[in-house]
Amino acid sequence: MSAVPVDRPRARPPSVERILAIVRTEKPPASEPAALTDLVRSVIAEERKRLEAGAPATSDQSLADAVVERLRAFAAPPRLAAINATGVIVHTNLGRAPWPEEAIEAARAAAGSLLLEIDSTTGRRGARLRLGEEHLIALTGAEDALVTNNNAAALALAVGLAGRGRGVAVSRGELVEIGGGVRIPEVIRRAGARLVEVGTTNRTRAADFEAALVDGKARLVLRVHPSNFRQAGFTETPQPRAVAELAHRHGALVVDDLGSGALLPTERFGLAHEPTPGERLAAGADLVTFSGDKLVGGPQAGFIVGRSDLIARLRRDPLARAMRPDKVTLAAVAATLGLYRAGVAAVRVPVWRMIAADVVEIGRRTAIVAEAIGPGATVVAVRSTIGGGSLPGETLPSAAVAIRAAGTNGRSLDRLLATLRVGSPVVVGRIEEGRALFDLRTVDPAADQALARAIRAALDVERAARPRAPRSNGR
Ligand SMILES: *Cc1c(COP(=O)(O)O)cnc(C)c1O
């Protein structure tokens, strides 16, 4: 809001009628009177709080402008898009995987009406959009597949197969916290099962599972991919195949929670090998669960692949309905997985495009962006990370635009990043060693110029806000 001269000093905000009268002269969008009055009331309530906190009064005209601005903003789709310049490819707090164009298009179409539960050949009621599940079956070699809201739901559903009060055996090295405070022992307890701990924190052998499996003590072995941390030193984890053989000999099921679950070979991109759902099924897992929005690179979803008799039981579970995704997600899942089946995932799925991006090309783009920003921006070599609980410790060489802090404390950088967080478009970078860094690996090349403009504008704001900078209208 611009600094309009204050009408008169006052301790109390203006009346609703007074602001309404000004708003009406501004020809606001045709809104219901009640909605308009509510907005005026909330703007006045905020002004009252500011006055109580000792702030100078805002002019009536500015309050009315704020009302009109909000009417227009609320009537338009919220502008939420952000440029991820953090260098974290799957950034959980930025919405994890950005969707492929094909997924966005499919979701947009599915937002209207579609044959969601109508069989196109018979015209009768049919299974809920199966295309994504058919792709999963083809991509993993599974007998059947089920799509849920997220992998946490998939995991909870699968663990429920153990049965109420029955044992679920987990290596002590895999009793992890997935994120957001969700811990494996609690997932098992909430599923109504009982945790049977196996082995030690650093070393668990296949033979350690024997004691947990004798006499049907544990009905299910759960393997959890340690996706967000890495163990080093004196460690040992059992071979999936050996555990599966032991479990099956004792009549127990094996559920393998892969977390991220890659559908392309990560080693092809210079990364450590990330287990694929197909290879874990081949190693004897009865069910494998993984996320749709980590390395798969699509919408938030959980995938369960494996034995058809078990998937059929999960489909019948009343909880499955509470965990089922909506039509938009199912459409976007089908579109994303279709790109893998077409063999074009590495070039069309943004997560893989970012992973595969050539560091020389990233450096070239970074130089152009730094040049466009002007003085104060330099190009530095950095390392990008995969993020999103995938491939912990693995990094990729990248390049970033660096902005040095003005002065000796880092406050100017905090202010710069804060300005960028409320800009349009929003830009998110990171601070490292006294510099603000904007890593181009995670930026869509089509957004390079917008990124440069946003940083340049934020630098102008930051320079103007510096205490020593003279301002004609400063107080
Ligand atoms: C991320 C993750 C989950 C949770 O998946 P969501 O799709 O976020 O619900 C579960 N297990 C592991 C091992 C994970 O890495």
PDB file of C-alpha atoms in Angstrom, residues 58-254:
ATOM      1  CA  THR A  58      -4.143   4.667   8.110  1.00  0.00           C
ATOM      2  CA  SER A  59      -6.184   7.016   5.938  1.00  0.00           C
ATOM      3  CA  ASP A  60      -9.803   6.051   5.236  1.00  0.00           C
ATOM      4  CA  GLN A  61      -8.976   6.053   1.528  1.00  0.00           C
ATOM      5  CA  SER A  62      -6.166   3.505   2.072  1.00  0.00           C
ATOM      6  CA  LEU A  63      -8.471   1.263   4.113  1.00  0.00           C
ATOM      7  CA  ALA A  64     -11.064   1.386   1.343  1.00  0.00           C
ATOM      8  CA  ASP A  65      -8.354   0.624  -1.244  1.00  0.00           C
ATOM      9  CA  ALA A  66      -7.351  -2.411   0.816  1.00  0.00           C
ATOM     10  CA  VAL A  67     -10.943  -3.660   0.741  1.00  0.00           C
ATOM     11  CA  VAL A  68     -11.205  -3.295  -3.043  1.00  0.00           C
ATOM     12  CA  GLU A  69      -7.803  -4.933  -3.519  1.00  0.00           C
ATOM     13  CA  ARG A  70      -8.952  -7.941  -1.479  1.00  0.00           C
ATOM     14  CA  LEU A  71     -12.274  -8.213  -3.313  1.00  0.00           C
ATOM     15  CA  ARG A  72     -10.360  -8.447  -6.597  1.00  0.00           C
ATOM     16  CA  ALA A  73      -7.738 -10.840  -5.195  1.00  0.00           C
ATOM     17  CA  PHE A  74     -10.272 -13.247  -3.649  1.00  0.00           C
ATOM     18  CA  ALA A  75     -12.323 -13.320  -6.857  1.00  0.00           C
ATOM     19  CA  ALA A  76      -9.267 -14.453  -8.876  1.00  0.00           C
ATOM     20  CA  PRO A  77      -7.401 -17.775  -8.578  1.00  0.00           C
ATOM     21  CA  PRO A  78      -4.752 -17.414  -5.847  1.00  0.00           C
ATOM     22  CA  ARG A  79      -1.273 -16.758  -7.266  1.00  0.00           C
ATOM     23  CA  LEU A  80       0.589 -19.479  -5.461  1.00  0.00           C
ATOM     24  CA  ALA A  81       3.329 -20.484  -7.895  1.00  0.00           C
ATOM     25  CA  ALA A  82       6.895 -20.226  -6.616  1.00  0.00           C
ATOM     26  CA  ILE A  83      10.259 -20.539  -8.339  1.00  0.00           C
ATOM     27  CA  ASN A  84      12.283 -23.197  -6.553  1.00  0.00           C
ATOM     28  CA  ALA A  85      15.866 -21.910  -6.614  1.00  0.00           C
ATOM     29  CA  THR A  86      16.861 -23.870  -3.497  1.00  0.00           C
ATOM     30  CA  GLY A  87      18.754 -26.578  -5.348  1.00  0.00           C
ATOM     31  CA  VAL A  88      16.631 -29.200  -3.583  1.00  0.00           C
ATOM     32  CA  ILE A  89      14.951 -31.082  -6.417  1.00  0.00           C
ATOM     33  CA  VAL A  90      12.088 -32.698  -4.473  1.00  0.00           C
ATOM     34  CA  HIS A  91      11.430 -29.950  -1.909  1.00  0.00           C
ATOM     35  CA  THR A  92       8.754 -31.147   0.520  1.00  0.00           C
ATOM     36  CA  ASN A  93       7.901 -27.622   1.687  1.00  0.00           C
ATOM     37  CA  LEU A  94       7.540 -26.398  -1.895  1.00  0.00           C
ATOM     38  CA  GLY A  95       5.064 -29.092  -2.872  1.00  0.00           C
ATOM     39  CA  ARG A  96       7.564 -31.862  -3.693  1.00  0.00           C
ATOM     40  CA  ALA A  97       7.597 -32.822  -7.380  1.00  0.00           C
ATOM     41  CA  PRO A  98       6.456 -30.224  -9.915  1.00  0.00           C
ATOM     42  CA  TRP A  99       4.080 -32.097 -12.240  1.00  0.00           C
ATOM     43  CA  PRO A 100       4.815 -32.926 -15.864  1.00  0.00           C
ATOM     44  CA  GLU A 101       2.839 -30.787 -18.355  1.00  0.00           C
ATOM     45  CA  GLU A 102       0.901 -33.896 -19.391  1.00  0.00           C
ATOM     46  CA  ALA A 103      -0.231 -34.444 -15.777  1.00  0.00           C
ATOM     47  CA  ILE A 104      -1.372 -30.815 -15.470  1.00  0.00           C
ATOM     48  CA  GLU A 105      -3.373 -31.144 -18.681  1.00  0.00           C
ATOM     49  CA  ALA A 106      -4.953 -34.437 -17.600  1.00  0.00           C
ATOM     50  CA  ALA A 107      -5.847 -32.987 -14.195  1.00  0.00           C
ATOM     51  CA  ARG A 108      -7.420 -29.911 -15.773  1.00  0.00           C
ATOM     52  CA  ALA A 109      -9.617 -32.112 -17.983  1.00  0.00           C
ATOM     53  CA  ALA A 110     -10.521 -34.425 -15.082  1.00  0.00           C
ATOM     54  CA  ALA A 111     -11.563 -31.455 -12.962  1.00  0.00           C
ATOM     55  CA  GLY A 112     -14.721 -31.444 -15.081  1.00  0.00           C
ATOM     56  CA  SER A 113     -16.686 -34.617 -15.822  1.00  0.00           C
ATOM     57  CA  LEU A 114     -15.054 -37.844 -16.996  1.00  0.00           C
ATOM     58  CA  LEU A 115     -15.751 -41.588 -17.145  1.00  0.00           C
ATOM     59  CA  LEU A 116     -14.452 -42.034 -13.618  1.00  0.00           C
ATOM     60  CA  GLU A 117     -16.521 -45.060 -12.680  1.00  0.00           C
ATOM     61  CA  ILE A 118     -18.269 -45.932 -15.931  1.00  0.00           C
ATOM     62  CA  ASP A 119     -17.016 -48.706 -18.193  1.00  0.00           C
ATOM     63  CA  SER A 120     -16.520 -47.155 -21.635  1.00  0.00           C
ATOM     64  CA  THR A 121     -17.486 -50.381 -23.477  1.00  0.00           C
ATOM     65  CA  THR A 122     -20.580 -51.432 -21.502  1.00  0.00           C
ATOM     66  CA  GLY A 123     -21.733 -48.052 -20.231  1.00  0.00           C
ATOM     67  CA  ARG A 124     -22.312 -49.654 -16.846  1.00  0.00           C
ATOM     68  CA  ARG A 125     -20.800 -48.767 -13.522  1.00  0.00           C
ATOM     69  CA  GLY A 126     -17.183 -49.916 -13.567  1.00  0.00           C
ATOM     70  CA  ALA A 127     -13.969 -49.829 -11.573  1.00  0.00           C
ATOM     71  CA  ARG A 128     -12.692 -46.378 -10.633  1.00  0.00           C
ATOM     72  CA  LEU A 129     -10.251 -45.045 -13.257  1.00  0.00           C
ATOM     73  CA  ARG A 130      -7.765 -47.929 -13.545  1.00  0.00           C
ATOM     74  CA  LEU A 131      -5.319 -46.461 -16.065  1.00  0.00           C
ATOM     75  CA  GLY A 132      -2.687 -45.476 -13.484  1.00  0.00           C
ATOM     76  CA  GLU A 133      -2.874 -48.894 -11.857  1.00  0.00           C
ATOM     77  CA  GLU A 134      -2.525 -50.597 -15.230  1.00  0.00           C
ATOM     78  CA  HIS A 135       0.617 -48.554 -15.859  1.00  0.00           C
ATOM     79  CA  LEU A 136       2.004 -49.537 -12.438  1.00  0.00           C
ATOM     80  CA  ILE A 137       1.433 -53.224 -13.196  1.00  0.00           C
ATOM     81  CA  ALA A 138       3.269 -52.894 -16.506  1.00  0.00           C
ATOM     82  CA  LEU A 139       6.121 -50.844 -15.036  1.00  0.00           C
ATOM     83  CA  THR A 140       6.826 -53.041 -12.012  1.00  0.00           C
ATOM     84  CA  GLY A 141       5.825 -56.510 -13.183  1.00  0.00           C
ATOM     85  CA  ALA A 142       3.338 -56.721 -10.297  1.00  0.00           C
ATOM     86  CA  GLU A 143       0.157 -58.826 -10.430  1.00  0.00           C
ATOM     87  CA  ASP A 144      -1.935 -55.860  -9.346  1.00  0.00           C
ATOM     88  CA  ALA A 145      -1.654 -52.294  -8.066  1.00  0.00           C
ATOM     89  CA  LEU A 146      -3.616 -49.858  -5.907  1.00  0.00           C
ATOM     90  CA  VAL A 147      -3.314 -46.073  -5.766  1.00  0.00           C
ATOM     91  CA  THR A 148      -3.929 -44.297  -2.441  1.00  0.00           C
ATOM     92  CA  ASN A 149      -3.703 -40.689  -1.216  1.00  0.00           C
ATOM     93  CA  ASN A 150      -0.059 -40.976  -0.220  1.00  0.00           C
ATOM     94  CA  ASN A 151       2.531 -43.535   0.750  1.00  0.00           C
ATOM     95  CA  ALA A 152       1.756 -43.157   4.461  1.00  0.00           C
ATOM     96  CA  ALA A 153      -1.792 -44.337   3.659  1.00  0.00           C
ATOM     97  CA  ALA A 154      -0.430 -47.166   1.499  1.00  0.00           C
ATOM     98  CA  LEU A 155       1.849 -48.234   4.338  1.00  0.00           C
ATOM     99  CA  ALA A 156      -0.907 -48.107   6.989  1.00  0.00           C
ATOM    100  CA  LEU A 157      -3.205 -50.121   4.751  1.00  0.00           C
ATOM    101  CA  ALA A 158      -0.561 -52.747   3.944  1.00  0.00           C
ATOM    102  CA  VAL A 159       0.551 -53.146   7.567  1.00  0.00           C
ATOM    103  CA  GLY A 160      -3.099 -53.822   8.472  1.00  0.00           C
ATOM    104  CA  LEU A 161      -2.753 -57.153   6.621  1.00  0.00           C
ATOM    105  CA  ALA A 162      -0.915 -58.496   9.684  1.00  0.00           C
ATOM    106  CA  GLY A 163      -4.225 -58.511  11.535  1.00  0.00           C
ATOM    107  CA  ARG A 164      -5.391 -56.959  14.774  1.00  0.00           C
ATOM    108  CA  GLY A 165      -2.988 -57.563  17.646  1.00  0.00           C
ATOM    109  CA  ARG A 166      -0.641 -59.615  15.466  1.00  0.00           C
ATOM    110  CA  GLY A 167       3.080 -59.051  15.201  1.00  0.00           C
ATOM    111  CA  VAL A 168       4.893 -56.951  12.596  1.00  0.00           C
ATOM    112  CA  ALA A 169       8.653 -57.570  12.552  1.00  0.00           C
ATOM    113  CA  VAL A 170      10.905 -54.593  11.773  1.00  0.00           C
ATOM    114  CA  SER A 171      14.681 -54.246  11.980  1.00  0.00           C
ATOM    115  CA  ARG A 172      15.751 -51.828  14.727  1.00  0.00           C
ATOM    116  CA  GLY A 173      17.809 -50.093  12.030  1.00  0.00           C
ATOM    117  CA  GLU A 174      14.595 -49.239  10.181  1.00  0.00           C
ATOM    118  CA  LEU A 175      12.406 -47.894  13.007  1.00  0.00           C
ATOM    119  CA  VAL A 176      12.552 -44.501  11.399  1.00  0.00           C
ATOM    120  CA  GLU A 177      10.653 -41.249  11.503  1.00  0.00           C
ATOM    121  CA  ILE A 178       9.347 -40.679   7.985  1.00  0.00           C
ATOM    122  CA  GLY A 179       8.863 -36.941   8.449  1.00  0.00           C
ATOM    123  CA  GLY A 180       6.411 -34.597  10.084  1.00  0.00           C
ATOM    124  CA  GLY A 181       6.615 -36.677  13.267  1.00  0.00           C
ATOM    125  CA  VAL A 182       5.256 -39.854  11.641  1.00  0.00           C
ATOM    126  CA  ARG A 183       7.145 -42.796  13.134  1.00  0.00           C
ATOM    127  CA  ILE A 184       7.088 -46.419  12.036  1.00  0.00           C
ATOM    128  CA  PRO A 185       6.287 -47.844  15.532  1.00  0.00           C
ATOM    129  CA  GLU A 186       3.242 -45.544  15.715  1.00  0.00           C
ATOM    130  CA  VAL A 187       2.083 -46.424  12.198  1.00  0.00           C
ATOM    131  CA  ILE A 188       2.130 -50.092  13.240  1.00  0.00           C
ATOM    132  CA  ARG A 189       0.299 -49.388  16.519  1.00  0.00           C
ATOM    133  CA  ARG A 190      -2.358 -47.306  14.761  1.00  0.00           C
ATOM    134  CA  ALA A 191      -2.892 -50.138  12.281  1.00  0.00           C
ATOM    135  CA  GLY A 192      -3.828 -52.266  15.310  1.00  0.00           C
ATOM    136  CA  ALA A 193      -0.767 -54.488  15.002  1.00  0.00           C
ATOM    137  CA  ARG A 194       2.098 -55.124  17.429  1.00  0.00           C
ATOM    138  CA  LEU A 195       5.710 -54.176  16.765  1.00  0.00           C
ATOM    139  CA  VAL A 196       8.304 -56.966  17.066  1.00  0.00           C
ATOM    140  CA  GLU A 197      11.783 -55.426  17.019  1.00  0.00           C
ATOM    141  CA  VAL A 198      14.580 -57.338  15.302  1.00  0.00           C
ATOM    142  CA  GLY A 199      18.383 -56.984  15.384  1.00  0.00           C
ATOM    143  CA  THR A 200      20.188 -53.832  16.463  1.00  0.00           C
ATOM    144  CA  THR A 201      20.339 -50.216  15.353  1.00  0.00           C
ATOM    145  CA  ASN A 202      23.447 -50.667  13.221  1.00  0.00           C
ATOM    146  CA  ARG A 203      23.420 -54.359  12.345  1.00  0.00           C
ATOM    147  CA  THR A 204      20.572 -56.692  11.485  1.00  0.00           C
ATOM    148  CA  ARG A 205      21.034 -60.032   9.700  1.00  0.00           C
ATOM    149  CA  ALA A 206      18.407 -62.132   7.955  1.00  0.00           C
ATOM    150  CA  ALA A 207      18.834 -64.815  10.632  1.00  0.00           C
ATOM    151  CA  ASP A 208      17.796 -62.288  13.286  1.00  0.00           C
ATOM    152  CA  PHE A 209      14.254 -62.442  11.871  1.00  0.00           C
ATOM    153  CA  GLU A 210      13.988 -66.160  12.680  1.00  0.00           C
ATOM    154  CA  ALA A 211      13.192 -65.598  16.368  1.00  0.00           C
ATOM    155  CA  ALA A 212      10.508 -63.049  15.471  1.00  0.00           C
ATOM    156  CA  LEU A 213       8.872 -65.439  13.015  1.00  0.00           C
ATOM    157  CA  VAL A 214       8.802 -68.760  14.902  1.00  0.00           C
ATOM    158  CA  ASP A 215       5.372 -69.874  16.142  1.00  0.00           C
ATOM    159  CA  GLY A 216       3.704 -67.161  14.050  1.00  0.00           C
ATOM    160  CA  LYS A 217       4.835 -64.457  16.459  1.00  0.00           C
ATOM    161  CA  ALA A 218       5.087 -61.982  13.580  1.00  0.00           C
ATOM    162  CA  ARG A 219       2.677 -62.343  10.665  1.00  0.00           C
ATOM    163  CA  LEU A 220       4.323 -59.698   8.565  1.00  0.00           C
ATOM    164  CA  VAL A 221       7.842 -58.435   7.979  1.00  0.00           C
ATOM    165  CA  LEU A 222       8.026 -54.741   7.211  1.00  0.00           C
ATOM    166  CA  ARG A 223      11.101 -53.351   5.513  1.00  0.00           C
ATOM    167  CA  VAL A 224      11.424 -49.570   5.574  1.00  0.00           C
ATOM    168  CA  HIS A 225      13.807 -47.800   3.243  1.00  0.00           C
ATOM    169  CA  PRO A 226      15.972 -45.456   5.369  1.00  0.00           C
ATOM    170  CA  SER A 227      15.241 -42.719   2.894  1.00  0.00           C
ATOM    171  CA  ASN A 228      16.085 -39.567   4.825  1.00  0.00           C
ATOM    172  CA  PHE A 229      19.319 -40.543   6.584  1.00  0.00           C
ATOM    173  CA  ARG A 230      22.425 -42.607   5.940  1.00  0.00           C
ATOM    174  CA  GLN A 231      24.218 -45.059   8.209  1.00  0.00           C
ATOM    175  CA  ALA A 232      27.947 -45.489   7.877  1.00  0.00           C
ATOM    176  CA  GLY A 233      30.637 -47.526   9.632  1.00  0.00           C
ATOM    177  CA  PHE A 234      30.004 -50.887  11.315  1.00  0.00           C
ATOM    178  CA  THR A 235      26.634 -51.618   9.730  1.00  0.00           C
ATOM    179  CA  GLU A 236      24.822 -54.518   8.143  1.00  0.00           C
ATOM    180  CA  THR A 237      21.395 -54.839   6.573  1.00  0.00           C
ATOM    181  CA  PRO A 238      19.943 -58.157   5.463  1.00  0.00           C
ATOM    182  CA  GLN A 239      19.466 -59.035   1.801  1.00  0.00           C
ATOM    183  CA  PRO A 240      15.796 -58.576   0.820  1.00  0.00           C
ATOM    184  CA  ARG A 241      15.715 -62.013  -0.793  1.00  0.00           C
ATOM    185  CA  ALA A 242      17.032 -63.787   2.321  1.00  0.00           C
ATOM    186  CA  VAL A 243      14.468 -62.082   4.568  1.00  0.00           C
ATOM    187  CA  ALA A 244      11.644 -62.888   2.149  1.00  0.00           C
ATOM    188  CA  GLU A 245      12.601 -66.571   1.992  1.00  0.00           C
ATOM    189  CA  LEU A 246      12.689 -66.795   5.778  1.00  0.00           C
ATOM    190  CA  ALA A 247       9.371 -64.961   6.176  1.00  0.00           C
ATOM    191  CA  HIS A 248       7.626 -67.139   3.604  1.00  0.00           C
ATOM    192  CA  ARG A 249       8.962 -70.311   5.200  1.00  0.00           C
ATOM    193  CA  HIS A 250       7.164 -69.190   8.374  1.00  0.00           C
ATOM    194  CA  GLY A 251       4.004 -68.167   6.540  1.00  0.00           C
ATOM    195  CA  ALA A 252       4.555 -64.433   7.035  1.00  0.00           C
ATOM    196  CA  LEU A 253       4.063 -61.666   4.489  1.00  0.00           C
ATOM    197  CA  VAL A 254       6.729 -59.220   3.370  1.00  0.00           C
TER     198      VAL A 254
END
